[in-house]
Amino acid sequence: MASPAPKSPEQSERNRKYDRQLRLWGDHGQAALEGAHVCIINATALGTEILKSLVLPGIGAFTIVDGKKVTSEDIGANFFLETDSVGKSRAQVATQMLLELNSDVRGDYIDEEPDQILYNSPDFFNNFTVVVATCLAEKSLVLLSQRLWELNIPLIVCRTIGFIAYMRIQVKEHMVIETHPDNEIPDLRLDKPFETLKKHVDSVNLDALSFKDHSHVPYLIVLYKFLEKWILSKGELPNSYKEKSQLKQMIREGMRRDENDISNSEENFEEAVKAVNTCVGHTEIPENVTNILNDDQCINLTAKSSSFWIIAKAVKDFVENEGGGLLPLKGTLPDMTADTEKYITLQQIYHKQAIADAEAVWRRTLQLLRQLGKSSDSIPERDVKLFCRHALNIHVGRGTCIADEYDCKVFDASNIVQCLENPESMMIYYVILRGVEKFQTEYNSYPGEFDDQVEPDIVKLKACITKLLSEWGCGPLVKDDYVHEFCRFGGAELHSVSGFLGGLAAQEVIKFVTNQYKPVHNTFIYDAVTSNSGTFFF
Amino acid sequence: MMGSDHMHRRWSNLRKVLERSGPFCRPDFEPSTETLQFLLDNCKILVIGAGGLGCELLKDLGLMGFRQIHIIDMDTIELSNLNRQFLFRHKDIGSSKAEVAAKFINSRIPGCNVISHCCKIQDKAEDFYRQFHIVICGLDSIIARRWINGMLLSLLVYEDGELDRSSVIPMIDGGTEGFKGNVRVILPGLTACIECTLDLYPPQVTYPLCTIANTPRLPEHCIEYVKVIQWPKENPFECAIDGDDPQHINWIYEKSIERAAQFGIQGLTYRLVQGVVKNIIPAVASTNAVIAAACATEAFKLASSCSASLNNYMVLNDIDGIYTYTYEAEKKEDCVACSQVPKEIEINSPKFKLNDLIEFLCEKPDLQMKNPGLTAYINGKNKTLYMQTVASIEERTRENLTKTLVELGLRNGSEINVADITTPSAIVLKLKFVYCNSDM
Ligand SMILES: [Zn+2]
């Protein structure tokens, strides 16, 4: 009954458990996740929600830093505490309860205030992959931010108050090979065909094909032929809308008609017509990739350069030599109506060229490694292949240090001033949250935290904000409504708002850990009342 | 004693937003201690689906003060659920999702009273659904969403054409796929319903039969071939394909590999075979957490009326930074489900057969029916035109399929009642003959 060879691979328990996410970030992404160690400062509801979405997919290890004892208020908002844990170490209880979620994950805790650790053991943070802080006071935040900036360890600062959520990402430099863009443009090179592609298409004579074969030629070849004809007569690619329409018309006219069936049309030609808009254009290196290849880090390699920059330099050398000004070929083909043989032949041509390009980049990588005095196995060949396959979409992000936002000598507030001119701008929440931080530093409580202090706190919070704004060279706020709203919140942490931000923050951690997908650049604000969000750069 | 002081302080976060007024509150919001009591004691919520979203929803609702919660799900727990459905442990594999989830929440959150229903939503009748203040869906099935949408619409009470607002049960719907998700708030009869925006759901990817049989190019084509053609022919296990049976998947994998090798097609993996056969949607804990939390916030705002609701659709995508977009989906004037006007179907040829009509109902993007059963009032009698779901009736009415609408006695303006698994109660379609008589 069951057939002999080939046999199905044995599915490991781990593969089955993580199946739904392996389809997103792959086995290599999972391996990176399992090798990561994150630190979470403060096991607030927000802190444990972030951890939950990291422990479930199987992060390697976590450490919670929190010197607080569990209160009744904590239990009301935090799922990873229990009624009988009141008075116990919050870090300890949360660690235990989070570890129940996944036996693959290691977790430990430090029952100490983050400030103490920052002062007493500054090296504590050196070996984390990412550090996440929730509910951290201004002064400690500045210290932590400076420390991690020097170490180039990503820091994610999160906070929710009432219906408002805030996340700030600090990373000095972050490189992504697999950005997973939603709409990928195929890398077809119709305008600059490589030798084997040219030879193959030249060997096809559309006019000599039988009726059946004619309608089973991949559209790519159809497009190539008509483009060739176009260039022969006009000298260059169709550029304008009008020219592209003319090319489309030419292709339509090239369609063969079935005398017996006037409604017949050739699907491959229809596809070729549709592809004119997306596939006809100059093959060139996108601007952001050019910038990366011309970056100082790429040009001036040192023994300390990361493998990303070494491969980037190898790609640059490739582009300037055998690549003839173009990136290594991606090598994948979209699906198109065709018979199997014609499609697979074409697919193989692209695939083989991509392999050849990647091999050239690999040779150049080895050469660079030799020059840098590094061993040839310090970069695996598969990393070079991955880089080449995604070279069109690589990304380098450079951030700013959070501490600078607290230093009015270096902080550029013009962005804030400009945004506040728009009454709809969510920048207002940044300003108020900064005011709340200042309030906390001065009064050691949240504005509105105590029922009998709401009214006086409105005045005090307003004063904090006015002071901040004047430090930034702005006038006071026109309206008090947001100040009122935050005093109403009284620092309340609403579980569903923290659950929302917690999931997003965990996702940002995963982006850093797997080196896939582009992180937020660099401040995210969400208003749960309107469900609107905004991203700002400081 | 953990008594009232603890309880009082436990909800202090919620009390701040419920017992204080603010400039952005809804105008009808009255701050009071009664709102929290209402959430804790009276407000009844139904959560549909105890999967990735459902687990998160129960936790979120329980910590937002809701305690009278029902959860309905017919599925049992599988290993591949554990990367995100965090109320389940390895030892729970094989148990009812709804039951295990309810038990977990009730033990973790004191006072929470989650009641589980391990059954299909179709097993429950109007009286069951009528008891809830809010219904929240965490489903991956479009059919189930459409069914519950129809159910809540059928509970609406109209008096002299005026909607009785007290019969409106808000529906909050969450959905995720990989790093994308969406949340919407539906006030049945008042705002856009699931059917109003049916064309938002992308049609399922299908491959033409001639491609999979004659000109396969992708590994997916080989898998589909084995699934659709080879399996029924060879019938290796003398039953239909069960995507959860590793033996079945192995068989399909091995046959697909053979076929791919035969055609020189690369890239066929075991994971892909599973994905195609089971129609697997990638899923990750974080997106479920985000979308469920947004649904819970909406439930909290609706139940307490402390703030305005999401109006009425939000999409999320966090592949490139974090992107959200909120907009108002529009109610369709002639929606088959929520408008009071019967939807008109234009018939443009006298040769139009019943078969054509059924095909039309299944293919039209804003109808997308599955196996519609049709009845009509003809010459003073209620007549079943066609019904696929009951074998004896199917046999009896099969001959109608090849008859034209005119031959069946239908005229311009005739109304047809259509029953389908996508809706709990039949919908009415009105025929509009748009051809001129000279066509005849
Ligand atoms: Zn509708």
PDB file of N, CA, C and O in Angstrom, chain A residues 7-45:
ATOM      1  N   LYS A   7      11.438   8.261   1.131  1.00  0.00           N
ATOM      2  CA  LYS A   7      10.805   8.241   2.453  1.00  0.00           C
ATOM      3  C   LYS A   7      10.581   9.653   3.001  1.00  0.00           C
ATOM      4  O   LYS A   7      11.366  10.551   2.751  1.00  0.00           O
ATOM      5  N   SER A   8       9.510   9.805   3.751  1.00  0.00           N
ATOM      6  CA  SER A   8       9.253  11.090   4.397  1.00  0.00           C
ATOM      7  C   SER A   8      10.253  11.321   5.519  1.00  0.00           C
ATOM      8  O   SER A   8      10.620  10.395   6.211  1.00  0.00           O
ATOM      9  N   PRO A   9      10.679  12.573   5.664  1.00  0.00           N
ATOM     10  CA  PRO A   9      11.608  12.854   6.756  1.00  0.00           C
ATOM     11  C   PRO A   9      10.903  12.737   8.107  1.00  0.00           C
ATOM     12  O   PRO A   9       9.709  13.024   8.214  1.00  0.00           O
ATOM     13  N   GLU A  10      11.625  12.321   9.091  1.00  0.00           N
ATOM     14  CA  GLU A  10      11.066  12.238  10.446  1.00  0.00           C
ATOM     15  C   GLU A  10      10.844  13.667  10.948  1.00  0.00           C
ATOM     16  O   GLU A  10      11.729  14.499  10.868  1.00  0.00           O
ATOM     17  N   GLN A  11       9.659  13.951  11.439  1.00  0.00           N
ATOM     18  CA  GLN A  11       9.373  15.289  11.954  1.00  0.00           C
ATOM     19  C   GLN A  11       9.651  15.342  13.449  1.00  0.00           C
ATOM     20  O   GLN A  11       9.016  14.624  14.221  1.00  0.00           O
ATOM     21  N   SER A  12      10.607  16.167  13.830  1.00  0.00           N
ATOM     22  CA  SER A  12      10.940  16.237  15.257  1.00  0.00           C
ATOM     23  C   SER A  12       9.804  16.933  16.004  1.00  0.00           C
ATOM     24  O   SER A  12       9.031  17.700  15.431  1.00  0.00           O
ATOM     25  N   GLU A  13       9.736  16.658  17.276  1.00  0.00           N
ATOM     26  CA  GLU A  13       8.727  17.281  18.139  1.00  0.00           C
ATOM     27  C   GLU A  13       8.869  18.801  18.095  1.00  0.00           C
ATOM     28  O   GLU A  13       7.893  19.537  18.031  1.00  0.00           O
ATOM     29  N   ARG A  14      10.124  19.244  18.091  1.00  0.00           N
ATOM     30  CA  ARG A  14      10.399  20.680  18.070  1.00  0.00           C
ATOM     31  C   ARG A  14       9.849  21.305  16.778  1.00  0.00           C
ATOM     32  O   ARG A  14       9.208  22.349  16.788  1.00  0.00           O
ATOM     33  N   ASN A  15      10.086  20.642  15.644  1.00  0.00           N
ATOM     34  CA  ASN A  15       9.578  21.137  14.372  1.00  0.00           C
ATOM     35  C   ASN A  15       8.069  21.214  14.360  1.00  0.00           C
ATOM     36  O   ASN A  15       7.477  22.130  13.786  1.00  0.00           O
ATOM     37  N   ARG A  16       7.436  20.224  14.975  1.00  0.00           N
ATOM     38  CA  ARG A  16       5.970  20.216  14.962  1.00  0.00           C
ATOM     39  C   ARG A  16       5.423  21.286  15.885  1.00  0.00           C
ATOM     40  O   ARG A  16       4.453  21.954  15.584  1.00  0.00           O
ATOM     41  N   LYS A  17       6.077  21.455  17.033  1.00  0.00           N
ATOM     42  CA  LYS A  17       5.593  22.452  17.986  1.00  0.00           C
ATOM     43  C   LYS A  17       5.701  23.866  17.408  1.00  0.00           C
ATOM     44  O   LYS A  17       4.806  24.691  17.584  1.00  0.00           O
ATOM     45  N   TYR A  18       6.810  24.135  16.716  1.00  0.00           N
ATOM     46  CA  TYR A  18       7.044  25.494  16.218  1.00  0.00           C
ATOM     47  C   TYR A  18       6.639  25.673  14.755  1.00  0.00           C
ATOM     48  O   TYR A  18       6.963  26.687  14.134  1.00  0.00           O
ATOM     49  N   ASP A  19       5.936  24.689  14.201  1.00  0.00           N
ATOM     50  CA  ASP A  19       5.617  24.697  12.765  1.00  0.00           C
ATOM     51  C   ASP A  19       5.074  26.032  12.255  1.00  0.00           C
ATOM     52  O   ASP A  19       5.530  26.556  11.248  1.00  0.00           O
ATOM     53  N   ARG A  20       4.094  26.603  12.963  1.00  0.00           N
ATOM     54  CA  ARG A  20       3.417  27.791  12.443  1.00  0.00           C
ATOM     55  C   ARG A  20       4.324  29.006  12.354  1.00  0.00           C
ATOM     56  O   ARG A  20       4.076  29.922  11.574  1.00  0.00           O
ATOM     57  N   GLN A  21       5.358  29.073  13.194  1.00  0.00           N
ATOM     58  CA  GLN A  21       6.264  30.223  13.131  1.00  0.00           C
ATOM     59  C   GLN A  21       7.482  29.937  12.250  1.00  0.00           C
ATOM     60  O   GLN A  21       8.063  30.859  11.676  1.00  0.00           O
ATOM     61  N   LEU A  22       7.857  28.637  12.138  1.00  0.00           N
ATOM     62  CA  LEU A  22       8.976  28.292  11.248  1.00  0.00           C
ATOM     63  C   LEU A  22       8.646  28.675   9.817  1.00  0.00           C
ATOM     64  O   LEU A  22       9.525  28.955   9.017  1.00  0.00           O
ATOM     65  N   ARG A  23       7.351  28.709   9.512  1.00  0.00           N
ATOM     66  CA  ARG A  23       6.934  29.122   8.179  1.00  0.00           C
ATOM     67  C   ARG A  23       7.175  30.608   7.964  1.00  0.00           C
ATOM     68  O   ARG A  23       7.071  31.105   6.842  1.00  0.00           O
ATOM     69  N   LEU A  24       7.425  31.355   9.033  1.00  0.00           N
ATOM     70  CA  LEU A  24       7.676  32.788   8.906  1.00  0.00           C
ATOM     71  C   LEU A  24       9.164  33.098   8.902  1.00  0.00           C
ATOM     72  O   LEU A  24       9.666  33.738   8.005  1.00  0.00           O
ATOM     73  N   TRP A  25       9.884  32.643   9.940  1.00  0.00           N
ATOM     74  CA  TRP A  25      11.292  33.054  10.014  1.00  0.00           C
ATOM     75  C   TRP A  25      12.272  31.918   9.752  1.00  0.00           C
ATOM     76  O   TRP A  25      13.476  32.107   9.845  1.00  0.00           O
ATOM     77  N   GLY A  26      11.765  30.748   9.424  1.00  0.00           N
ATOM     78  CA  GLY A  26      12.635  29.655   8.984  1.00  0.00           C
ATOM     79  C   GLY A  26      13.434  29.019  10.115  1.00  0.00           C
ATOM     80  O   GLY A  26      13.459  29.510  11.242  1.00  0.00           O
ATOM     81  N   ASP A  27      14.092  27.913   9.789  1.00  0.00           N
ATOM     82  CA  ASP A  27      14.871  27.199  10.798  1.00  0.00           C
ATOM     83  C   ASP A  27      16.052  28.040  11.284  1.00  0.00           C
ATOM     84  O   ASP A  27      16.419  27.976  12.452  1.00  0.00           O
ATOM     85  N   HIS A  28      16.636  28.836  10.382  1.00  0.00           N
ATOM     86  CA  HIS A  28      17.771  29.652  10.814  1.00  0.00           C
ATOM     87  C   HIS A  28      17.319  30.775  11.742  1.00  0.00           C
ATOM     88  O   HIS A  28      18.024  31.119  12.685  1.00  0.00           O
ATOM     89  N   GLY A  29      16.117  31.315  11.490  1.00  0.00           N
ATOM     90  CA  GLY A  29      15.567  32.329  12.394  1.00  0.00           C
ATOM     91  C   GLY A  29      15.294  31.731  13.762  1.00  0.00           C
ATOM     92  O   GLY A  29      15.576  32.343  14.806  1.00  0.00           O
ATOM     93  N   GLN A  30      14.768  30.517  13.758  1.00  0.00           N
ATOM     94  CA  GLN A  30      14.476  29.835  15.021  1.00  0.00           C
ATOM     95  C   GLN A  30      15.769  29.571  15.796  1.00  0.00           C
ATOM     96  O   GLN A  30      15.827  29.767  17.011  1.00  0.00           O
ATOM     97  N   ALA A  31      16.814  29.146  15.061  1.00  0.00           N
ATOM     98  CA  ALA A  31      18.095  28.876  15.729  1.00  0.00           C
ATOM     99  C   ALA A  31      18.616  30.156  16.384  1.00  0.00           C
ATOM    100  O   ALA A  31      19.115  30.131  17.524  1.00  0.00           O
ATOM    101  N   ALA A  32      18.470  31.278  15.685  1.00  0.00           N
ATOM    102  CA  ALA A  32      18.917  32.553  16.254  1.00  0.00           C
ATOM    103  C   ALA A  32      18.110  32.894  17.506  1.00  0.00           C
ATOM    104  O   ALA A  32      18.650  33.341  18.520  1.00  0.00           O
ATOM    105  N   LEU A  33      16.806  32.638  17.440  1.00  0.00           N
ATOM    106  CA  LEU A  33      15.937  32.910  18.584  1.00  0.00           C
ATOM    107  C   LEU A  33      16.359  32.055  19.779  1.00  0.00           C
ATOM    108  O   LEU A  33      16.433  32.534  20.912  1.00  0.00           O
ATOM    109  N   GLU A  34      16.672  30.806  19.500  1.00  0.00           N
ATOM    110  CA  GLU A  34      17.038  29.891  20.581  1.00  0.00           C
ATOM    111  C   GLU A  34      18.425  30.182  21.143  1.00  0.00           C
ATOM    112  O   GLU A  34      18.772  29.718  22.227  1.00  0.00           O
ATOM    113  N   GLY A  35      19.189  30.972  20.399  1.00  0.00           N
ATOM    114  CA  GLY A  35      20.508  31.337  20.912  1.00  0.00           C
ATOM    115  C   GLY A  35      20.500  32.674  21.646  1.00  0.00           C
ATOM    116  O   GLY A  35      21.536  33.142  22.108  1.00  0.00           O
ATOM    117  N   ALA A  36      19.340  33.305  21.745  1.00  0.00           N
ATOM    118  CA  ALA A  36      19.278  34.662  22.302  1.00  0.00           C
ATOM    119  C   ALA A  36      19.001  34.659  23.798  1.00  0.00           C
ATOM    120  O   ALA A  36      18.367  33.756  24.333  1.00  0.00           O
ATOM    121  N   HIS A  37      19.491  35.694  24.455  1.00  0.00           N
ATOM    122  CA  HIS A  37      19.243  35.888  25.894  1.00  0.00           C
ATOM    123  C   HIS A  37      18.760  37.328  26.096  1.00  0.00           C
ATOM    124  O   HIS A  37      19.501  38.273  25.851  1.00  0.00           O
ATOM    125  N   VAL A  38      17.510  37.479  26.494  1.00  0.00           N
ATOM    126  CA  VAL A  38      16.989  38.837  26.694  1.00  0.00           C
ATOM    127  C   VAL A  38      16.906  39.166  28.173  1.00  0.00           C
ATOM    128  O   VAL A  38      16.717  38.286  29.016  1.00  0.00           O
ATOM    129  N   CYS A  39      17.038  40.451  28.456  1.00  0.00           N
ATOM    130  CA  CYS A  39      16.874  40.927  29.830  1.00  0.00           C
ATOM    131  C   CYS A  39      15.641  41.802  29.869  1.00  0.00           C
ATOM    132  O   CYS A  39      15.457  42.675  29.017  1.00  0.00           O
ATOM    133  N   ILE A  40      14.768  41.551  30.851  1.00  0.00           N
ATOM    134  CA  ILE A  40      13.590  42.392  31.008  1.00  0.00           C
ATOM    135  C   ILE A  40      13.699  43.111  32.345  1.00  0.00           C
ATOM    136  O   ILE A  40      13.870  42.479  33.391  1.00  0.00           O
ATOM    137  N   ILE A  41      13.622  44.420  32.277  1.00  0.00           N
ATOM    138  CA  ILE A  41      13.664  45.196  33.503  1.00  0.00           C
ATOM    139  C   ILE A  41      12.234  45.502  33.928  1.00  0.00           C
ATOM    140  O   ILE A  41      11.466  46.097  33.161  1.00  0.00           O
ATOM    141  N   ASN A  42      11.882  45.040  35.079  1.00  0.00           N
ATOM    142  CA  ASN A  42      10.576  45.202  35.726  1.00  0.00           C
ATOM    143  C   ASN A  42       9.491  44.268  35.167  1.00  0.00           C
ATOM    144  O   ASN A  42       9.108  44.371  34.004  1.00  0.00           O
ATOM    145  N   ALA A  43       9.037  43.393  36.042  1.00  0.00           N
ATOM    146  CA  ALA A  43       8.006  42.423  35.666  1.00  0.00           C
ATOM    147  C   ALA A  43       6.616  43.016  35.883  1.00  0.00           C
ATOM    148  O   ALA A  43       5.779  42.486  36.599  1.00  0.00           O
ATOM    149  N   THR A  44       6.385  44.158  35.238  1.00  0.00           N
ATOM    150  CA  THR A  44       5.049  44.746  35.230  1.00  0.00           C
ATOM    151  C   THR A  44       4.175  43.878  34.325  1.00  0.00           C
ATOM    152  O   THR A  44       4.669  42.947  33.687  1.00  0.00           O
ATOM    153  N   ALA A  45       2.886  44.211  34.232  1.00  0.00           N
ATOM    154  CA  ALA A  45       2.025  43.481  33.292  1.00  0.00           C
ATOM    155  C   ALA A  45       2.628  43.575  31.896  1.00  0.00           C
ATOM    156  O   ALA A  45       2.690  42.600  31.158  1.00  0.00           O
TER     157      ALA A  45
END
